[in-house]
Tab-separated table of C-alpha atoms and ligand atoms in Angstrom:
chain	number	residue	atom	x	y	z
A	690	UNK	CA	1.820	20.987	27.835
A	691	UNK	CA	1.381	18.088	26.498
A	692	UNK	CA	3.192	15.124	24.917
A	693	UNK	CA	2.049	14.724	20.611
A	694	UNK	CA	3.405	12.100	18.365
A	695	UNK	CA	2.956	12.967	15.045
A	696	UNK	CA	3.368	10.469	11.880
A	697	UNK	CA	3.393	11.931	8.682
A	698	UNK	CA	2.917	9.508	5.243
A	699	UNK	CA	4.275	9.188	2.585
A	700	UNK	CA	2.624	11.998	0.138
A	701	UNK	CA	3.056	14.623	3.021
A	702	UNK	CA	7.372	14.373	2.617
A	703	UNK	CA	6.931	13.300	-1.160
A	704	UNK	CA	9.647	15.960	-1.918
A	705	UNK	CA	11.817	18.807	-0.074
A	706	UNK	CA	9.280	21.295	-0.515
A	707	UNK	CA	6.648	19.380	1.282
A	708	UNK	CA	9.268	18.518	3.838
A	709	UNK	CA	9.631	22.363	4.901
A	710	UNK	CA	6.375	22.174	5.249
A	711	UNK	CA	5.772	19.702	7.705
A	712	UNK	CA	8.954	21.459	9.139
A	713	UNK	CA	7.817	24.563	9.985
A	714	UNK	CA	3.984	22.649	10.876
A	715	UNK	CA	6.390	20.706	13.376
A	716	UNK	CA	7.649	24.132	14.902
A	717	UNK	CA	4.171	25.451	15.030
A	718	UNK	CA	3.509	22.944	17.504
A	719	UNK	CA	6.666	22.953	18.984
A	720	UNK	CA	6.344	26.748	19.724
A	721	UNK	CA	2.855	26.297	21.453
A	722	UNK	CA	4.643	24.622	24.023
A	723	UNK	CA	3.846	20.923	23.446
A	724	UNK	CA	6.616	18.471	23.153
A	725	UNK	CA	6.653	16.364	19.894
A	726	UNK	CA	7.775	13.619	18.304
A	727	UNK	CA	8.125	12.941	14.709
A	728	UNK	CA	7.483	9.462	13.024
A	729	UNK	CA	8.263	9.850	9.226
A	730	UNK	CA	7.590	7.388	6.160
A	731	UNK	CA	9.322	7.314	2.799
A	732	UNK	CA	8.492	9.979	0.086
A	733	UNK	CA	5.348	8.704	-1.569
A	734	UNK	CA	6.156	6.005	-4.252
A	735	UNK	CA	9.881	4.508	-2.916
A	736	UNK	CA	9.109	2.143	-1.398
A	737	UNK	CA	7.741	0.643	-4.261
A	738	UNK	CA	10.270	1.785	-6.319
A	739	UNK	CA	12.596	-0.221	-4.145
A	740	UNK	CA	10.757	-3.119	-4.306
A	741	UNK	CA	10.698	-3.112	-7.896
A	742	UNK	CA	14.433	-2.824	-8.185
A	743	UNK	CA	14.481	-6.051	-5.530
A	744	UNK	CA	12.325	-7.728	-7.906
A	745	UNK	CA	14.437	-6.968	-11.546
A	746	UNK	CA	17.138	-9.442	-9.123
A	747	UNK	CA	14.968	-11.502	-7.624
A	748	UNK	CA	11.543	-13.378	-8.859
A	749	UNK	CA	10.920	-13.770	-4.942
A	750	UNK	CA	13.500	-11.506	-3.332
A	751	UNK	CA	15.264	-12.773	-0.289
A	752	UNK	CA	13.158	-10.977	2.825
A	753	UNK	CA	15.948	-10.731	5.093
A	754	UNK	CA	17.761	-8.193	2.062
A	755	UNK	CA	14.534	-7.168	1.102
A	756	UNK	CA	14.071	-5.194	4.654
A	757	UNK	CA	18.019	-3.821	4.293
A	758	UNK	CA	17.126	-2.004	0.631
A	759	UNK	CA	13.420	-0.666	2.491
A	760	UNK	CA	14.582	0.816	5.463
A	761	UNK	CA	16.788	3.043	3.536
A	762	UNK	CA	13.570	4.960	2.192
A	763	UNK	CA	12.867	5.889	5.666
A	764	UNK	CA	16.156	6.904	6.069
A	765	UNK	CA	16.419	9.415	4.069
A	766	UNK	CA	13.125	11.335	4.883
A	767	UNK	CA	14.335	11.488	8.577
A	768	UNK	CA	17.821	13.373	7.697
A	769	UNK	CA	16.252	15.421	5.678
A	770	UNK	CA	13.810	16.440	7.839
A	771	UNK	CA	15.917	17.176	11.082
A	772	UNK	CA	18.487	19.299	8.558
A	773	UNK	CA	14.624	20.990	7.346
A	774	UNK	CA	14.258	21.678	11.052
A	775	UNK	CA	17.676	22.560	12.340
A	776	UNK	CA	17.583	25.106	9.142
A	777	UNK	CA	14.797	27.021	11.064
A	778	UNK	CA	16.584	27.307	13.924
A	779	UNK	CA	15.301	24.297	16.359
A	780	UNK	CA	17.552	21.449	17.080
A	781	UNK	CA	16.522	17.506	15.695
A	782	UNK	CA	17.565	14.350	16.312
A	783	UNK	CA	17.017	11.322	13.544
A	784	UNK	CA	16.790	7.986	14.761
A	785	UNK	CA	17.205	4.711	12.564
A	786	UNK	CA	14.907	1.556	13.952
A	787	UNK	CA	18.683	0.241	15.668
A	788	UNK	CA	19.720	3.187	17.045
A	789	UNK	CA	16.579	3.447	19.660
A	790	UNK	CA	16.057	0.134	19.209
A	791	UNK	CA	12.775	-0.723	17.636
A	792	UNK	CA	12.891	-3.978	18.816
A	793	UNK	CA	10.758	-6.942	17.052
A	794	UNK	CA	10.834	-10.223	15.925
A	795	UNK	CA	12.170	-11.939	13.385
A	796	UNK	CA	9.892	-12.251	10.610
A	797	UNK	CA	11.379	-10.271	7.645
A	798	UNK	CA	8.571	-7.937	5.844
A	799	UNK	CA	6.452	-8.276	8.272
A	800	UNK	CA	7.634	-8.221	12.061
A	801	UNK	CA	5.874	-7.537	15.102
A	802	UNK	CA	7.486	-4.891	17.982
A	803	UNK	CA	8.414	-6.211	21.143
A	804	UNK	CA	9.827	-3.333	22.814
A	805	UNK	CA	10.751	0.194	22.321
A	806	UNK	CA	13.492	1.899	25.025
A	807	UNK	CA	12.147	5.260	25.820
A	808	UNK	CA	15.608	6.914	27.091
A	809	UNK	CA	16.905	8.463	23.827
A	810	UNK	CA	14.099	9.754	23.102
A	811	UNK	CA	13.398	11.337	26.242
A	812	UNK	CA	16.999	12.220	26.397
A	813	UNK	CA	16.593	13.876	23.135
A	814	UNK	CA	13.234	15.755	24.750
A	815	UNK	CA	14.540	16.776	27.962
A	816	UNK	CA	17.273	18.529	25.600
A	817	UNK	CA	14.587	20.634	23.541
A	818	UNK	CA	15.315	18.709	20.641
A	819	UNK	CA	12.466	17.193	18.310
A	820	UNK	CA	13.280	13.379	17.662
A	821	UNK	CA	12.757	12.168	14.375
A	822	UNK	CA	11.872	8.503	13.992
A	823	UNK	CA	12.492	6.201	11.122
A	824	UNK	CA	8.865	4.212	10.857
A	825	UNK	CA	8.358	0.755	9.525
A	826	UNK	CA	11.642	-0.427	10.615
A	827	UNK	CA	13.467	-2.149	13.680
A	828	UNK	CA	15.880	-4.579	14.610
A	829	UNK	CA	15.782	-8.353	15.729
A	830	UNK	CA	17.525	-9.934	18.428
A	831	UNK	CA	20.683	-10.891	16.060
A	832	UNK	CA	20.929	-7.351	15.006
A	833	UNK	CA	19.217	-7.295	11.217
A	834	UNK	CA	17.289	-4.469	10.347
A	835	UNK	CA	13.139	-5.513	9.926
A	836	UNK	CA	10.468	-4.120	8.565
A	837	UNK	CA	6.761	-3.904	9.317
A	838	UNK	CA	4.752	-4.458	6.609
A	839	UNK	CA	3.340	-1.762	4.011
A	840	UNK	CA	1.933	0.864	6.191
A	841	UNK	CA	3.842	0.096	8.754
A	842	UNK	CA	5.288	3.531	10.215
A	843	UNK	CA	1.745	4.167	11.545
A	844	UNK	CA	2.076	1.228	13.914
A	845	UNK	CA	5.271	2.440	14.700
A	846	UNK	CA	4.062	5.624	15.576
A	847	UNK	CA	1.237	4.697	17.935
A	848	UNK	CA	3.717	2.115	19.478
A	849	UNK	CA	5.777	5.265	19.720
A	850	UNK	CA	3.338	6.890	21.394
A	851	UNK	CA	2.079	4.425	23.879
A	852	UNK	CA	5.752	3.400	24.779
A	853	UNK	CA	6.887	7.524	25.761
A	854	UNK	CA	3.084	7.096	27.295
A	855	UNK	CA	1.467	10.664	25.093
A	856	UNK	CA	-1.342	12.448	24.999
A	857	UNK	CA	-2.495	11.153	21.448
A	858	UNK	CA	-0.897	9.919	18.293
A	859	UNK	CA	-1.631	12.338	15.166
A	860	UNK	CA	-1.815	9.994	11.963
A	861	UNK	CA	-1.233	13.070	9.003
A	862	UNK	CA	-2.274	11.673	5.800
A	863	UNK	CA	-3.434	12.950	1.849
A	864	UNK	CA	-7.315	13.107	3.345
A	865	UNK	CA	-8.922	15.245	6.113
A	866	UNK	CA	-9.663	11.841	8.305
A	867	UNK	CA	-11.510	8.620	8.178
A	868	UNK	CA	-13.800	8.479	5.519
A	869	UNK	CA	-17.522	6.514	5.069
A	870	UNK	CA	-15.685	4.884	2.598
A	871	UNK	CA	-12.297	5.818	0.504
A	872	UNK	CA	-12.826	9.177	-0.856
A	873	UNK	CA	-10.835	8.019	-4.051
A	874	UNK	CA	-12.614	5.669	-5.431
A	875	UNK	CA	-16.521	7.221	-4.043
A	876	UNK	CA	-17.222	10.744	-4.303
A	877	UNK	CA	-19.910	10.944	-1.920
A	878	UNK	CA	-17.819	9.433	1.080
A	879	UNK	CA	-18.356	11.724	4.076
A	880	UNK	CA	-15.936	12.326	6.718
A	881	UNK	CA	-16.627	10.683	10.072
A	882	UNK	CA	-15.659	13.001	13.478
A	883	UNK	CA	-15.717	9.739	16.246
A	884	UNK	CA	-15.152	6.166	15.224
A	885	UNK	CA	-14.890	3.172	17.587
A	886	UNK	CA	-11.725	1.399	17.792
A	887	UNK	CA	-13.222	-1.744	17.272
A	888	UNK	CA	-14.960	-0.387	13.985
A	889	UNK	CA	-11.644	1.102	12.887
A	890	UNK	CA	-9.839	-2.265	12.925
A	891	UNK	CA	-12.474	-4.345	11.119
A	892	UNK	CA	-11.756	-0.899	8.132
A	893	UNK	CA	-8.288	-1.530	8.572
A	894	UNK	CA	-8.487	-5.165	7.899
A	895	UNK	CA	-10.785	-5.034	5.342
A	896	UNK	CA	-8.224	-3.022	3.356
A	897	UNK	CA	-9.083	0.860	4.218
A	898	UNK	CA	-5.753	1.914	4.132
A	899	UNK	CA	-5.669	4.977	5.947
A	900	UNK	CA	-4.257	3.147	8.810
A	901	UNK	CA	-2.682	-0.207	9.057
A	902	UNK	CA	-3.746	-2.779	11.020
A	903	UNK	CA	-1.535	-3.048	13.800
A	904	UNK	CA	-1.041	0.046	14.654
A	905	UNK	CA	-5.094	0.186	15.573
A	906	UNK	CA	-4.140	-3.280	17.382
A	907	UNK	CA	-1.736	-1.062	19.565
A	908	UNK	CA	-4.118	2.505	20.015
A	909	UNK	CA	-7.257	-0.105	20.776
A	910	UNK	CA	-4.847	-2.149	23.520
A	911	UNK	CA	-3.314	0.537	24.623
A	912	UNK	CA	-6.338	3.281	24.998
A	913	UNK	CA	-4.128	5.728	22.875
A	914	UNK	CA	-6.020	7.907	21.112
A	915	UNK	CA	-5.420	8.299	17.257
A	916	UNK	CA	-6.147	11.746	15.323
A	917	UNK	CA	-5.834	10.918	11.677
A	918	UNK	CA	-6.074	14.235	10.192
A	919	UNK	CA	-4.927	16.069	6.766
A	920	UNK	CA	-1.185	17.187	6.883
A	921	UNK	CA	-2.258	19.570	4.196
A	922	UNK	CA	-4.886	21.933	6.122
A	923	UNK	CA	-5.304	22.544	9.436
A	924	UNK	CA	-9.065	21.063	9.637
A	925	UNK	CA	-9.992	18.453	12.910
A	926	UNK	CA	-9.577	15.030	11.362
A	927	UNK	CA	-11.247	11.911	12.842
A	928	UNK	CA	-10.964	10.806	16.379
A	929	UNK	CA	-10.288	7.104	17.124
A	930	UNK	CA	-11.232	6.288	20.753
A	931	UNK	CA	-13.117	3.996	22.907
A	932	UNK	CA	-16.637	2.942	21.663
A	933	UNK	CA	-19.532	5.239	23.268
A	934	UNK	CA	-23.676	4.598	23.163
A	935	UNK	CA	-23.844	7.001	20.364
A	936	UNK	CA	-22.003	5.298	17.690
A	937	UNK	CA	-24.281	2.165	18.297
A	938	UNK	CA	-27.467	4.072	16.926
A	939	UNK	CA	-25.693	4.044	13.397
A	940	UNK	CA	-26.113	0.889	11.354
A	941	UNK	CA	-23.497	0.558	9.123
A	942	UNK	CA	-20.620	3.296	9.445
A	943	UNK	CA	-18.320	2.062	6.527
A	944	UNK	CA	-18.007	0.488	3.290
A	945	UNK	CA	-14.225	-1.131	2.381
A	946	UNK	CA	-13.023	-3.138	-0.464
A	947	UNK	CA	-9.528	-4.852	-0.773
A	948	UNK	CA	-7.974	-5.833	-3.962
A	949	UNK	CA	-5.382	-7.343	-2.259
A	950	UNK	CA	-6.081	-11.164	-1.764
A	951	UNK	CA	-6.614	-14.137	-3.852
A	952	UNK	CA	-8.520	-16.922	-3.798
A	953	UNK	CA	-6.810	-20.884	-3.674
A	954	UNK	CA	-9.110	-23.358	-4.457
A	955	UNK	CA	-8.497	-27.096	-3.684
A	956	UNK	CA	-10.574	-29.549	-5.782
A	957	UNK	CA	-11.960	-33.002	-4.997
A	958	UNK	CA	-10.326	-33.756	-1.780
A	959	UNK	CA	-10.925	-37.097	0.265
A	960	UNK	CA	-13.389	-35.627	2.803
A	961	UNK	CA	-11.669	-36.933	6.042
A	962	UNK	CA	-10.472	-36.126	9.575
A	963	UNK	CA	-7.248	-33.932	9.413
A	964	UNK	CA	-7.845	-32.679	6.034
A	965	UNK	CA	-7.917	-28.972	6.725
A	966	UNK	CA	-4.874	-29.219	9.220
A	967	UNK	CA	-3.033	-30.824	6.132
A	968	UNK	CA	-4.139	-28.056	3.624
A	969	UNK	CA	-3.634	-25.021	6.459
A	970	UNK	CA	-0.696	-26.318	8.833
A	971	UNK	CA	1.716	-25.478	5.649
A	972	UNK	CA	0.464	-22.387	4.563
A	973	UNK	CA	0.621	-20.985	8.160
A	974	UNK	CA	4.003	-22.625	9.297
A	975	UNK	CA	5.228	-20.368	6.134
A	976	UNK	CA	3.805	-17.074	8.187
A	977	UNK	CA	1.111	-16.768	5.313
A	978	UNK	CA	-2.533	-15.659	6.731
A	979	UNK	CA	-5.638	-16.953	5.464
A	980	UNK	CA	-8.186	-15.270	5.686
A	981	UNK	CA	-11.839	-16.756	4.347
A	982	UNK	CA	-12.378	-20.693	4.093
A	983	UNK	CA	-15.465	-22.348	2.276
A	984	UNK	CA	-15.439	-26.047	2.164
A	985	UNK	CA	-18.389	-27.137	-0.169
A	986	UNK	CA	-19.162	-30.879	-0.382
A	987	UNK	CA	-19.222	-33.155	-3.340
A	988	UNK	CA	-20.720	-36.285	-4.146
A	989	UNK	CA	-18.733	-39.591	-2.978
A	990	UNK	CA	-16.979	-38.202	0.104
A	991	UNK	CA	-14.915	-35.503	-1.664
A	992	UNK	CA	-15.038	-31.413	-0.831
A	993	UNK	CA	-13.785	-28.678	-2.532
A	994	UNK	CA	-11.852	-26.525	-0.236
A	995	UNK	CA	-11.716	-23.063	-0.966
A	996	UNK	CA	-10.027	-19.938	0.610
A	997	UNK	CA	-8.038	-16.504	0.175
A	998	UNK	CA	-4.438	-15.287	0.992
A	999	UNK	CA	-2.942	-11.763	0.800
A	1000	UNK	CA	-1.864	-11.230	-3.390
A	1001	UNK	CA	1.584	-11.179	-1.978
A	1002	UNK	CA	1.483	-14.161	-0.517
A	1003	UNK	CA	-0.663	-16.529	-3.555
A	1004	UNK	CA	2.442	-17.768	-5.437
A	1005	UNK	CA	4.490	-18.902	-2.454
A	1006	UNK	CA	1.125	-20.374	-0.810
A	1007	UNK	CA	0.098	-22.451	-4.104
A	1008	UNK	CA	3.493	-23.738	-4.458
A	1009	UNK	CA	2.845	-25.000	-0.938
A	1010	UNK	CA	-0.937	-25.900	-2.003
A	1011	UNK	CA	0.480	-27.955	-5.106
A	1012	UNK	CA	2.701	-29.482	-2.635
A	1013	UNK	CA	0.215	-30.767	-0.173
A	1014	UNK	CA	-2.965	-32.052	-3.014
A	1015	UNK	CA	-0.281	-33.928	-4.387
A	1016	UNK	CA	0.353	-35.880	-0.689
A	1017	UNK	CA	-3.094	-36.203	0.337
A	1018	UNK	CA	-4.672	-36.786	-3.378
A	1019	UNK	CA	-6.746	-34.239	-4.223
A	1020	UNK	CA	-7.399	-33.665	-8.078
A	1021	UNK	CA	-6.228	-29.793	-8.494
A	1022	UNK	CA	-5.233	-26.497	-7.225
A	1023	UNK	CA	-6.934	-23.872	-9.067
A	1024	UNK	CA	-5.613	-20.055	-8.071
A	1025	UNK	CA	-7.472	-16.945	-9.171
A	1026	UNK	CA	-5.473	-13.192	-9.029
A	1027	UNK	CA	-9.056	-11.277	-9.957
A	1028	UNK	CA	-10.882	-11.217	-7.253
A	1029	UNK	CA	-11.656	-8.385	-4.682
A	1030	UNK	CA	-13.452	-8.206	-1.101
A	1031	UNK	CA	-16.168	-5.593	-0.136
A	1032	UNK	CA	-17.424	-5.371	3.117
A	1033	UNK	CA	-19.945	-2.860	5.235
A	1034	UNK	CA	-18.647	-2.148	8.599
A	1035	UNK	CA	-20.710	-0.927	11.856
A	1036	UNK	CA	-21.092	-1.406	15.611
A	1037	UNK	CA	-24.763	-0.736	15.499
A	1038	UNK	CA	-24.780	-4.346	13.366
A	1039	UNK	CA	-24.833	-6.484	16.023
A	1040	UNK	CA	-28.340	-5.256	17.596
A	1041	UNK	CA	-29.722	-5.838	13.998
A	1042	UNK	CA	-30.904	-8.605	12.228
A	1043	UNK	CA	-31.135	-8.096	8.048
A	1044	UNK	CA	-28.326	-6.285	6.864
A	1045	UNK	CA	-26.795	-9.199	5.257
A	1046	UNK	CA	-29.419	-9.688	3.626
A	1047	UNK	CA	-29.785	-5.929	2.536
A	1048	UNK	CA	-26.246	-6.364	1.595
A	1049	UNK	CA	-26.904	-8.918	-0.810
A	1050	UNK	CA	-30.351	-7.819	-2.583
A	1051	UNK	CA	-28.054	-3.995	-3.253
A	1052	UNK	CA	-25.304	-6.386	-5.086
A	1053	UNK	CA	-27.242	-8.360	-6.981
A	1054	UNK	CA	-29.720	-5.131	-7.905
A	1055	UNK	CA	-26.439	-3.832	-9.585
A	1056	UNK	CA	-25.922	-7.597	-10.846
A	1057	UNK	CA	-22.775	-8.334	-8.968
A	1058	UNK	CA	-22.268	-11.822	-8.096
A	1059	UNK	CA	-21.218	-13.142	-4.794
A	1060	UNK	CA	-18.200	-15.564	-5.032
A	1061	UNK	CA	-17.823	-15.946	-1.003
A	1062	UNK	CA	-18.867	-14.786	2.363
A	1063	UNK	CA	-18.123	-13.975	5.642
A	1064	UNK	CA	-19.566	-12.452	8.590
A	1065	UNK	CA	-18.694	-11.526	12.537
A	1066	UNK	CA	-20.385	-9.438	14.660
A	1067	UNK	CA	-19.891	-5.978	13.446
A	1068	UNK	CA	-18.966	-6.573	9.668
A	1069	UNK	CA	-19.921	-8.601	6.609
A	1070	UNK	CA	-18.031	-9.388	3.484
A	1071	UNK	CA	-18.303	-10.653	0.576
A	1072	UNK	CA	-15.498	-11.350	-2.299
A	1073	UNK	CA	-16.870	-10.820	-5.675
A	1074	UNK	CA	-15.176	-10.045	-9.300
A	1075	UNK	CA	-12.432	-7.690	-9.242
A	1076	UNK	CA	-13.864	-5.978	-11.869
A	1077	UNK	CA	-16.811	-4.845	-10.215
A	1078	UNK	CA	-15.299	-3.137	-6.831
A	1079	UNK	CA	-15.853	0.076	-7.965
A	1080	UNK	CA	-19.407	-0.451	-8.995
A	1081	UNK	CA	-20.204	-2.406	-5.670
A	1082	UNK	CA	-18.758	0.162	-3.409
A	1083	UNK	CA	-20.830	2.962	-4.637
A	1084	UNK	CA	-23.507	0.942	-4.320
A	1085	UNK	CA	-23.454	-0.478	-1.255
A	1086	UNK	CA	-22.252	3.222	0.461
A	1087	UNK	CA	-25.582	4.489	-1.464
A	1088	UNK	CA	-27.699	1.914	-0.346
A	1089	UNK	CA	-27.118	1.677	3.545
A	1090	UNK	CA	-27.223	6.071	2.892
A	1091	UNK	CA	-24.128	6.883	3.818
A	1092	UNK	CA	-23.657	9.686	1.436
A	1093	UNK	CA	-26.759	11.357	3.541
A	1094	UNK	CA	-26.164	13.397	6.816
A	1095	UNK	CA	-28.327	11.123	9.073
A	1096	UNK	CA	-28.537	7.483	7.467
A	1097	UNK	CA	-31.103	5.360	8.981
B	849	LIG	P1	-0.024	7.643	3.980
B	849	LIG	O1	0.976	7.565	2.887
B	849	LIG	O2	-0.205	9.010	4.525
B	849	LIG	O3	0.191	6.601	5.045
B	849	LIG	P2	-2.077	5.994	2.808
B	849	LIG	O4	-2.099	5.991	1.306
B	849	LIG	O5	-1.474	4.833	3.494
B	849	LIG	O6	-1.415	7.357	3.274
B	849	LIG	O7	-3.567	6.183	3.379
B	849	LIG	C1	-4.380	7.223	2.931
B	849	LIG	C2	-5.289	6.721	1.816
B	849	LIG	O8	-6.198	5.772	2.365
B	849	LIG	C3	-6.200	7.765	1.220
B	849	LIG	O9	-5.570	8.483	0.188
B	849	LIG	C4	-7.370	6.941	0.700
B	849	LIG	O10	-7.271	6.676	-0.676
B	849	LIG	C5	-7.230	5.611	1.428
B	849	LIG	N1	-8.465	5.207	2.107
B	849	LIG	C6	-9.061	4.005	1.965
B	849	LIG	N2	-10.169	3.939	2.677
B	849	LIG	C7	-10.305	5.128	3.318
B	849	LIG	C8	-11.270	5.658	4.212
B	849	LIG	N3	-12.318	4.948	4.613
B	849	LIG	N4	-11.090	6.921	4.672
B	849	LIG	C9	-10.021	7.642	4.280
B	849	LIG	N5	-9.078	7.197	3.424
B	849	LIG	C10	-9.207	5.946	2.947
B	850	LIG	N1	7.186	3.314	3.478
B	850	LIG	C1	6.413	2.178	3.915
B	850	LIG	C2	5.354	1.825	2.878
B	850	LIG	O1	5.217	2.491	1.880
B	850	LIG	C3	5.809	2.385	5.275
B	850	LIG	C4	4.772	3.487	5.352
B	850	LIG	O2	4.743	4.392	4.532
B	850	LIG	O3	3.988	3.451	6.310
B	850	LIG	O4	4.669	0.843	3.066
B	851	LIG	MG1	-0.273	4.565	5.169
């Protein structure tokens, strides 16, 4: 027997019908003697309705009332889905991020868990009931309700998983696993079986959505393995687990693209000691994460200072940027929305020398120009025109032969 949490997204309980599905896929399980715990998100699409109510009141919307109007998406999935079970004859228990607690921090929209108490849930377990928990949300130390970023109920269902200590977290999603790249947007994306957690987080931060960051953070920490897997057939999905000699024979495993940042540049500052803590100390005191920097030099000790910050982030952060040039004299602050970030992704990079280079000679064969890069050991990426992400992924997942059985 063994101990499953299972999270299911946001198109898998879009509506009631879909619910009853999951339902009765819930009981399955249930009936085959394992023991299982339910993570649910909102139905596909609230929570951005929600936020675009927030947003008709507020050009900025205050984040602490922001997270009270999104946990209620969750909220309703997880009734509904115990009264789904309970109609079929089980029992179910629905739990709100307070009432376990889901304990995090305090950083509205986007807090980190500290702590999850186990003995509800077990209570609820050692009853024969199935808990149902409300993901993305929790509670800070004062009491207010948090959430965890978009995506966020699969990192609370692998924290879940590795607090009740399971067998493996089952991530059910709209595709059959992790893909080569996203299936959506390439139709020639394969389905991997085994990926390394390692590989999975550089996808995950390089914007392949299928699972959020942090909760790869927690599985990789944590040894948990992850199934993502389709909640609409009953097909193996992809396994997430520890890195083995096999996966290093493959060059490049994945291609990602994220249209979610934008780029901040910084013109004609006095290059001088202290400069970059001035620009950056700001931005990061205001919880905002940047991710690429480029400093280019000009003539007559001035630098341009260049760098990107998640879209949701760019008006708050050049409003801080503006602040700053002003202070330490720099000539402008020059923000650009249409930009995008591609990346290849693979283990088996950093026993190879060239694929940067590859990399670049497959964009500019398709004549896509490279605004800014950035490598580490196992990835490269490079931000280019918005407009072309389509064109580069395909290109790029053709090139390193992804779309073949056995690439080289
Ligand atoms: P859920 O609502 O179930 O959490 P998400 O929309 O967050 O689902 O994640 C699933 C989506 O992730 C897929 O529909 C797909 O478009 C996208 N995706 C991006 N990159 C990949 C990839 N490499 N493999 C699979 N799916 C991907
Ligand atoms: N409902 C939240 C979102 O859409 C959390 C999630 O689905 O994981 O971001
Ligand atoms: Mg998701």
């Amino acid at each position: 027997m063994a101990l499953v949490v299972q999270k299911y997204g946001g198109t898998s309980v879009a509506n009631c019908n879909r619910i009853k599905r999951v339902a009765d896929r819930v009981i399955r399980r249930k009936q085959q003697g394992d023991d299982v715990v339910v993570v649910l998100s909102a139905m596909a699409g609230q929570t951005n309705y929600l936020i675009s109510l927030a947003l008709e009141m507020q050009s900025q919307p205050d984040k602490r009332e922001l997270d009270v109007l999104l946990s209620t998406g969750e909220q309703v999935t997880i009734s509904l889905f115990s009264m789904a079970v309970k109609a079929r004859g089980l029992d179910a228990e629905s739990f709100l991020g307070y009432q376990i607690p889901i304990e995090t921090d305090a950083a509205h929209t986007k807090a980190r868990i500290r702590n999850i108490p186990t003995e509800k849930l077990k209570r609820a377990i050692s009853q024969g009931k199935i808990p149902v928990v409300a993901g993305f949300q929790g509670v800070d130390e004062i009491g207010d309700i948090t959430t965890l970023g978009r995506g966020g109920s699969d990192t609370t269902a692998v924290a879940v998983a590795v607090a009740l200590g399971a067998d493996v977290c089952e991530i059910y999603t709209d595709v059959d696993g992790v893909y080569t790249t996203d299936p959506n947007i390439c139709p020639s994306a394969r389905k991997i079986d085994r990926i390394s957690y390692e590989e999975m987080l550089e996808m995950a931060s390089l914007g392949a959505k299928v699972l959020e960051i942090r909760s790869v953070e927690f599985a990789m920490r944590y040894n948990m393995p992850l199934h993502v897997r389709s909640s609409f057939s009953e097909s193996p999905g992809t396994m997430v687990v520890k890195e083995d000699e096999s996966m290093e024979d493959v060059l490049v495993s994945a291609v990602t693209y994220s249209r979610d940042e934008a780029r901040i540049t910084v013109k004609k500052v006095p290059d001088k000691p202290g400069i970059a803590a001035s620009i950056f100390n700001p931005i990061s005191d205001a919880n905002i994460v940047v991710d690429m920097i480029i400093q280019n030099t000009r003539e007559g000790n001035l630098t341009d200072m260049t760098f990107t910050v998640p879209k949701g982030d760019f008006q708050q952060a050049l409003e801080i940027v503006e602040r700053t040039a002003k202070d330490i004299g720099a000539e402008s602050v020059v923000g650009d929305k249409g930009i995008a970030k591609v990346s290849i992704v693979g283990v088996g990079m950093r026993n190879h020398a060239g694929v940067a280079s590859k990399m670049f000679d497959i964009l500019a064969k398709h004549g896509v120009n490279i605004l800014m890069i950035s490598t580490s050991e196992i990835k490269v990426s490079c931000v280019i025109d918005e407009k072309f992400t389509e064109l580069a992924v395909r290109a790029l997942h053709e090139g390193f032969g992804l779309d073949k059985e056995n690439q080289d």
